[in-house]
Amino acid sequence: MTFRIVRPLALAIGLALSVPVVAASHSAFDVSEIDTTLNACNDFNGYVNAKWVAANPIPDDRTRWGSFDLLREDSLNVQRTIVENAAHHAATAKPGSIEQKIGYLYASGMDEAAIDKAGFAPIKPRLAQIAALRDSDDVVRYIRDSHAQGEPVLFRFGGNADFKDSNRQIAYANQGGLGLPTADYYRKPEQAAIRSAYVKHIARLFELTGTASADAQRQATAVLAFETRLAAASLVPVQLRQPENRYHYVSLAEADKVTPSFDWAAFFKTQNANVTDGFSLSQPKFFAEVQQMLGDEPVATWQAYLRYHAIDNAAPYLSTPFQQADFAFHEQALNGQKDIKPRWKRVLEATNDAMGMALGQLYVADHFSPVAKQRAQQLVDNLRAAFRTRIEQLPWMSDATKQKALQKWATFVPKIGYPDKWRDWSGLTLAPDNYYANMQAASKFDHNYRMAKIGKPVDRDEWGMTPQTVNAYYSAQKNEIVFPAAILQPPFFDANADDAINYGGIGAVIGHEMGHGYDDQGSKFDAQGNNVNWWTDADRAAFEARTKKLGAQFDAYEPLPGKHVNGQLTMGENIGDLGGLNAAYTALQMALSKNPAEANRKIDGYTQDQRFFLNWARVWRGNIRPKAQLTLLNTDPHAPAPFRAIGAPSNMPEFARAFQCRSGDAMVRDGEKQVKIW
């Protein structure tokens, strides 16, 4: 069972012409953390972060630890107070209120004794359904019904804006069904150990539900072979970054030709999704392979595959042995995490999966002020002005393309803190004493909510992140930049800090999200959010020549011995960093030009320009376990944090001037090595 909320595709930062300068009551940057034994011009990340990293080891229940993680921990502690209070008062809360529902959900998840007593009884009906399958038609019906329960299997299905008409929401069927991180894990020799651990994990879950050891091993081996077939027909993350690989609009009749054994009209009817003229069968090759497998894979193999995923997806919500098995593979074997997270964190994460926006409504009531929202809006306005200036001054872009770029700039929609309207939870019924049933009900409720949107105009007020999320994102199809409340605090944003700190933190995050509108993929969407070409051929060629250099720069970074960053997978984020940091620097100079005294003032011995870059690097401080890093190198469109700290600044002459670096220093890319895009 997959209790996961499907979000719209978005690009996240895992951020007068002056904000009024507030006299700092503190320096906002502890310069004692700087390692002055290192040379900023050769090891800027170490210069800023090495001492902190050495003094702050990764907690055993984490795979990494740094600036983002500290903020996320703070956010979790605030949320914990909220949900524990809701659980304590749930019985007397207003019936049907979000406070009562969150209280019931959290309390049921914390009732470990009841969960352990139930064992795997909650999923026995699901396992019985799978055991009763007799042919491929039964398999198709099971897949159809499972999706309708909010328990997607084999492929992903949901609604999103039409790539060709961003005002309407259509259905998207996307590849899925793999238990390992990417398709490469099924075929690359270097992942053999992970495949072996995966088979053991599958067998362990089968054994926990009563399957004899030898049979469990046989079925687990069959599941791996089954998924290997799916993987051979699946695209890898680099390919999925390209819009043309995420959108393939077909009629229902055309879809049925790809999968004659899968009646799409019946599927949509079961989901209660209004699909009449067509939808995106986004990766046809994958679905063609599914058709072949419906014909030639034995029903027993389908049963093993469906049975495993039913158990695995439910494991976090079942008794302790299932939770331990889930941790042992997904966190320990894949990512090197030493200890399982305490129960309250796991249940809080589940609460966020199930009712995150409702929890956000309670979060912002006490933890985000209108004043903070106003100040953040000023920074957004200043970054918009700076980004426009940079577009206008581009030497490599023609006036024709610039006008289109500026049209897109003019339609940016910033969202700050929290939504203007909140989601209605009145149709969700939860109980105080059944964790699995509550998570199941929330999953089905969310599925129905998403299905109801298909065929209707896009809701441009809806958010794809909760306010308590420490992150930010850009949506190409809505052309919006979104900054949840939880990220609008130090080290990103500090109302009592000097301008340099804020522009090097949240200012660069704002610029980063704007930059996504003009990265290698975001630039393929116009001002209205439609996937159309607004470039001249010459300008696109000039752009791609510059991005190629940036890709080569990141390809050379080596976070693990023999393992390099994938410059193509991380391209969009790297463009966002480079354009965002440049725009933030321009905005800082525009702000300081209005206040010469501040521009010339040193704080703790550092200039405003230096503090700008110091805070940028501080944002990316942190450490990560090698296994987790390896997983992210294969799956994450973000480059490892140390290289984000140095990548963009190394291309900026302003950094070299600020720290008096010279040609030949590691942090100086000059001549043909320097990358300038936005």
PDB file of C-alpha atoms in Angstrom, residues 232-371:
ATOM      1  CA  ALA A 232      14.459  -2.695 -19.051  1.00  0.00           C
ATOM      2  CA  ALA A 233      11.488  -0.754 -20.426  1.00  0.00           C
ATOM      3  CA  SER A 234      11.832   2.153 -17.979  1.00  0.00           C
ATOM      4  CA  LEU A 235      13.544   5.488 -18.468  1.00  0.00           C
ATOM      5  CA  VAL A 236      16.247   6.609 -16.046  1.00  0.00           C
ATOM      6  CA  PRO A 237      16.120   9.946 -14.135  1.00  0.00           C
ATOM      7  CA  VAL A 238      18.205  11.868 -16.696  1.00  0.00           C
ATOM      8  CA  GLN A 239      15.746  10.919 -19.426  1.00  0.00           C
ATOM      9  CA  LEU A 240      12.731  11.747 -17.266  1.00  0.00           C
ATOM     10  CA  ARG A 241      13.935  15.325 -16.860  1.00  0.00           C
ATOM     11  CA  GLN A 242      13.013  15.967 -20.491  1.00  0.00           C
ATOM     12  CA  PRO A 243       9.404  17.125 -21.044  1.00  0.00           C
ATOM     13  CA  GLU A 244       9.085  15.051 -24.202  1.00  0.00           C
ATOM     14  CA  ASN A 245       9.627  11.923 -22.092  1.00  0.00           C
ATOM     15  CA  ARG A 246       6.932  12.868 -19.605  1.00  0.00           C
ATOM     16  CA  TYR A 247       4.111  13.705 -22.021  1.00  0.00           C
ATOM     17  CA  HIS A 248       2.555  11.552 -24.723  1.00  0.00           C
ATOM     18  CA  TYR A 249      -1.057  12.480 -25.323  1.00  0.00           C
ATOM     19  CA  VAL A 250      -3.234   9.712 -26.763  1.00  0.00           C
ATOM     20  CA  SER A 251      -6.908   8.934 -27.210  1.00  0.00           C
ATOM     21  CA  LEU A 252      -8.389   6.053 -25.249  1.00  0.00           C
ATOM     22  CA  ALA A 253      -8.498   3.991 -28.445  1.00  0.00           C
ATOM     23  CA  GLU A 254      -4.816   4.668 -29.092  1.00  0.00           C
ATOM     24  CA  ALA A 255      -3.952   3.702 -25.514  1.00  0.00           C
ATOM     25  CA  ASP A 256      -5.893   0.453 -25.851  1.00  0.00           C
ATOM     26  CA  LYS A 257      -3.816  -0.414 -28.911  1.00  0.00           C
ATOM     27  CA  VAL A 258      -0.682  -0.199 -26.752  1.00  0.00           C
ATOM     28  CA  THR A 259      -2.255  -2.325 -23.993  1.00  0.00           C
ATOM     29  CA  PRO A 260      -5.148  -4.334 -25.464  1.00  0.00           C
ATOM     30  CA  SER A 261      -5.445  -6.343 -22.242  1.00  0.00           C
ATOM     31  CA  PHE A 262      -5.889  -3.212 -20.161  1.00  0.00           C
ATOM     32  CA  ASP A 263      -9.210  -1.439 -20.685  1.00  0.00           C
ATOM     33  CA  TRP A 264      -8.403   2.220 -20.008  1.00  0.00           C
ATOM     34  CA  ALA A 265     -12.036   3.355 -20.064  1.00  0.00           C
ATOM     35  CA  ALA A 266     -12.805   0.816 -17.327  1.00  0.00           C
ATOM     36  CA  PHE A 267      -9.773   1.990 -15.379  1.00  0.00           C
ATOM     37  CA  PHE A 268     -10.857   5.641 -15.513  1.00  0.00           C
ATOM     38  CA  LYS A 269     -14.410   4.747 -14.554  1.00  0.00           C
ATOM     39  CA  THR A 270     -13.175   2.855 -11.511  1.00  0.00           C
ATOM     40  CA  GLN A 271     -11.043   5.843 -10.480  1.00  0.00           C
ATOM     41  CA  ASN A 272     -14.017   8.159 -11.029  1.00  0.00           C
ATOM     42  CA  ALA A 273     -11.746  10.229 -13.268  1.00  0.00           C
ATOM     43  CA  ASN A 274     -13.328  12.341 -15.985  1.00  0.00           C
ATOM     44  CA  VAL A 275     -11.265  11.178 -18.967  1.00  0.00           C
ATOM     45  CA  THR A 276     -13.177  11.136 -22.233  1.00  0.00           C
ATOM     46  CA  ASP A 277     -11.054  12.533 -25.061  1.00  0.00           C
ATOM     47  CA  GLY A 278      -7.573  11.435 -24.033  1.00  0.00           C
ATOM     48  CA  PHE A 279      -4.714  11.454 -21.536  1.00  0.00           C
ATOM     49  CA  SER A 280      -0.941  11.245 -21.354  1.00  0.00           C
ATOM     50  CA  LEU A 281       0.343   7.685 -21.640  1.00  0.00           C
ATOM     51  CA  SER A 282       3.654   9.205 -20.765  1.00  0.00           C
ATOM     52  CA  GLN A 283       6.089   6.351 -21.455  1.00  0.00           C
ATOM     53  CA  PRO A 284       4.534   4.105 -24.135  1.00  0.00           C
ATOM     54  CA  LYS A 285       7.462   1.666 -24.167  1.00  0.00           C
ATOM     55  CA  PHE A 286       6.882   0.856 -20.507  1.00  0.00           C
ATOM     56  CA  PHE A 287       3.184   0.184 -21.001  1.00  0.00           C
ATOM     57  CA  ALA A 288       3.882  -1.922 -24.086  1.00  0.00           C
ATOM     58  CA  GLU A 289       6.101  -4.111 -21.910  1.00  0.00           C
ATOM     59  CA  VAL A 290       3.341  -4.360 -19.303  1.00  0.00           C
ATOM     60  CA  GLN A 291       1.087  -5.659 -22.082  1.00  0.00           C
ATOM     61  CA  GLN A 292       3.639  -8.333 -22.968  1.00  0.00           C
ATOM     62  CA  MET A 293       3.976  -9.312 -19.319  1.00  0.00           C
ATOM     63  CA  LEU A 294       0.226  -9.668 -18.927  1.00  0.00           C
ATOM     64  CA  GLY A 295       0.433 -12.237 -21.688  1.00  0.00           C
ATOM     65  CA  ASP A 296       3.548 -14.226 -20.827  1.00  0.00           C
ATOM     66  CA  GLU A 297       4.246 -13.887 -17.106  1.00  0.00           C
ATOM     67  CA  PRO A 298       2.562 -16.649 -15.082  1.00  0.00           C
ATOM     68  CA  VAL A 299      -0.210 -15.548 -12.746  1.00  0.00           C
ATOM     69  CA  ALA A 300       1.854 -16.933  -9.864  1.00  0.00           C
ATOM     70  CA  THR A 301       4.615 -14.455 -10.691  1.00  0.00           C
ATOM     71  CA  TRP A 302       2.143 -11.580 -10.839  1.00  0.00           C
ATOM     72  CA  GLN A 303       0.815 -12.697  -7.476  1.00  0.00           C
ATOM     73  CA  ALA A 304       4.294 -12.724  -5.940  1.00  0.00           C
ATOM     74  CA  TYR A 305       4.976  -9.237  -7.298  1.00  0.00           C
ATOM     75  CA  LEU A 306       1.651  -7.802  -6.124  1.00  0.00           C
ATOM     76  CA  ARG A 307       1.906  -9.571  -2.769  1.00  0.00           C
ATOM     77  CA  TYR A 308       5.379  -8.170  -2.094  1.00  0.00           C
ATOM     78  CA  HIS A 309       4.393  -4.590  -2.860  1.00  0.00           C
ATOM     79  CA  ALA A 310       1.239  -4.851  -0.785  1.00  0.00           C
ATOM     80  CA  ILE A 311       3.315  -5.953   2.211  1.00  0.00           C
ATOM     81  CA  ASP A 312       6.232  -3.576   1.630  1.00  0.00           C
ATOM     82  CA  ASN A 313       4.087  -0.487   1.242  1.00  0.00           C
ATOM     83  CA  ALA A 314       2.120  -1.332   4.371  1.00  0.00           C
ATOM     84  CA  ALA A 315       5.143  -2.331   6.471  1.00  0.00           C
ATOM     85  CA  PRO A 316       5.706   1.063   8.159  1.00  0.00           C
ATOM     86  CA  TYR A 317       2.173   0.903   9.568  1.00  0.00           C
ATOM     87  CA  LEU A 318       2.243  -2.713  10.775  1.00  0.00           C
ATOM     88  CA  SER A 319       3.832  -4.427  13.783  1.00  0.00           C
ATOM     89  CA  THR A 320       7.425  -4.015  14.901  1.00  0.00           C
ATOM     90  CA  PRO A 321       8.955  -6.867  12.828  1.00  0.00           C
ATOM     91  CA  PHE A 322       7.591  -5.275   9.633  1.00  0.00           C
ATOM     92  CA  GLN A 323       8.840  -1.846  10.615  1.00  0.00           C
ATOM     93  CA  GLN A 324      12.282  -3.267  11.380  1.00  0.00           C
ATOM     94  CA  ALA A 325      12.407  -5.064   8.040  1.00  0.00           C
ATOM     95  CA  ASP A 326      11.375  -1.871   6.262  1.00  0.00           C
ATOM     96  CA  PHE A 327      14.167   0.041   7.989  1.00  0.00           C
ATOM     97  CA  ALA A 328      16.775  -2.665   7.437  1.00  0.00           C
ATOM     98  CA  PHE A 329      16.502  -2.427   3.663  1.00  0.00           C
ATOM     99  CA  HIS A 330      15.188   0.992   2.697  1.00  0.00           C
ATOM    100  CA  GLU A 331      17.235   3.009   5.184  1.00  0.00           C
ATOM    101  CA  GLN A 332      20.098   0.796   6.325  1.00  0.00           C
ATOM    102  CA  ALA A 333      21.054  -1.248   3.245  1.00  0.00           C
ATOM    103  CA  LEU A 334      20.334   1.471   0.684  1.00  0.00           C
ATOM    104  CA  ASN A 335      21.388   4.577   2.615  1.00  0.00           C
ATOM    105  CA  GLY A 336      23.602   3.496   5.496  1.00  0.00           C
ATOM    106  CA  GLN A 337      21.385   4.828   8.292  1.00  0.00           C
ATOM    107  CA  LYS A 338      22.479   3.279  11.607  1.00  0.00           C
ATOM    108  CA  ASP A 339      19.360   3.439  13.754  1.00  0.00           C
ATOM    109  CA  ILE A 340      15.658   3.591  13.030  1.00  0.00           C
ATOM    110  CA  LYS A 341      14.072   6.972  13.742  1.00  0.00           C
ATOM    111  CA  PRO A 342      12.156   7.256  17.008  1.00  0.00           C
ATOM    112  CA  ARG A 343       8.540   6.301  16.664  1.00  0.00           C
ATOM    113  CA  TRP A 344       7.205   9.841  17.048  1.00  0.00           C
ATOM    114  CA  LYS A 345       9.177  10.985  13.997  1.00  0.00           C
ATOM    115  CA  ARG A 346       7.955   8.096  11.884  1.00  0.00           C
ATOM    116  CA  VAL A 347       4.349   8.677  12.868  1.00  0.00           C
ATOM    117  CA  LEU A 348       4.729  12.418  12.309  1.00  0.00           C
ATOM    118  CA  GLU A 349       6.083  11.747   8.808  1.00  0.00           C
ATOM    119  CA  ALA A 350       3.062   9.542   8.139  1.00  0.00           C
ATOM    120  CA  THR A 351       0.786  12.291   9.450  1.00  0.00           C
ATOM    121  CA  ASN A 352       2.399  14.698   6.998  1.00  0.00           C
ATOM    122  CA  ASP A 353       1.920  12.203   4.164  1.00  0.00           C
ATOM    123  CA  ALA A 354      -1.742  11.785   5.053  1.00  0.00           C
ATOM    124  CA  MET A 355      -2.808  15.268   6.215  1.00  0.00           C
ATOM    125  CA  GLY A 356       0.189  17.513   5.645  1.00  0.00           C
ATOM    126  CA  MET A 357      -1.718  20.579   4.522  1.00  0.00           C
ATOM    127  CA  ALA A 358      -4.104  20.317   7.482  1.00  0.00           C
ATOM    128  CA  LEU A 359      -1.121  20.138   9.820  1.00  0.00           C
ATOM    129  CA  GLY A 360       0.319  23.144   7.980  1.00  0.00           C
ATOM    130  CA  GLN A 361      -2.832  25.110   8.751  1.00  0.00           C
ATOM    131  CA  LEU A 362      -2.185  24.577  12.464  1.00  0.00           C
ATOM    132  CA  TYR A 363       1.554  25.213  12.023  1.00  0.00           C
ATOM    133  CA  VAL A 364       1.286  28.669  10.481  1.00  0.00           C
ATOM    134  CA  ALA A 365      -1.333  29.842  12.971  1.00  0.00           C
ATOM    135  CA  ASP A 366       1.404  30.199  15.608  1.00  0.00           C
ATOM    136  CA  HIS A 367       4.687  30.025  13.706  1.00  0.00           C
ATOM    137  CA  PHE A 368       4.553  32.434  10.775  1.00  0.00           C
ATOM    138  CA  SER A 369       3.657  36.067  11.143  1.00  0.00           C
ATOM    139  CA  PRO A 370       2.212  38.426   8.525  1.00  0.00           C
ATOM    140  CA  VAL A 371       5.289  40.620   9.101  1.00  0.00           C
TER     141      VAL A 371
END
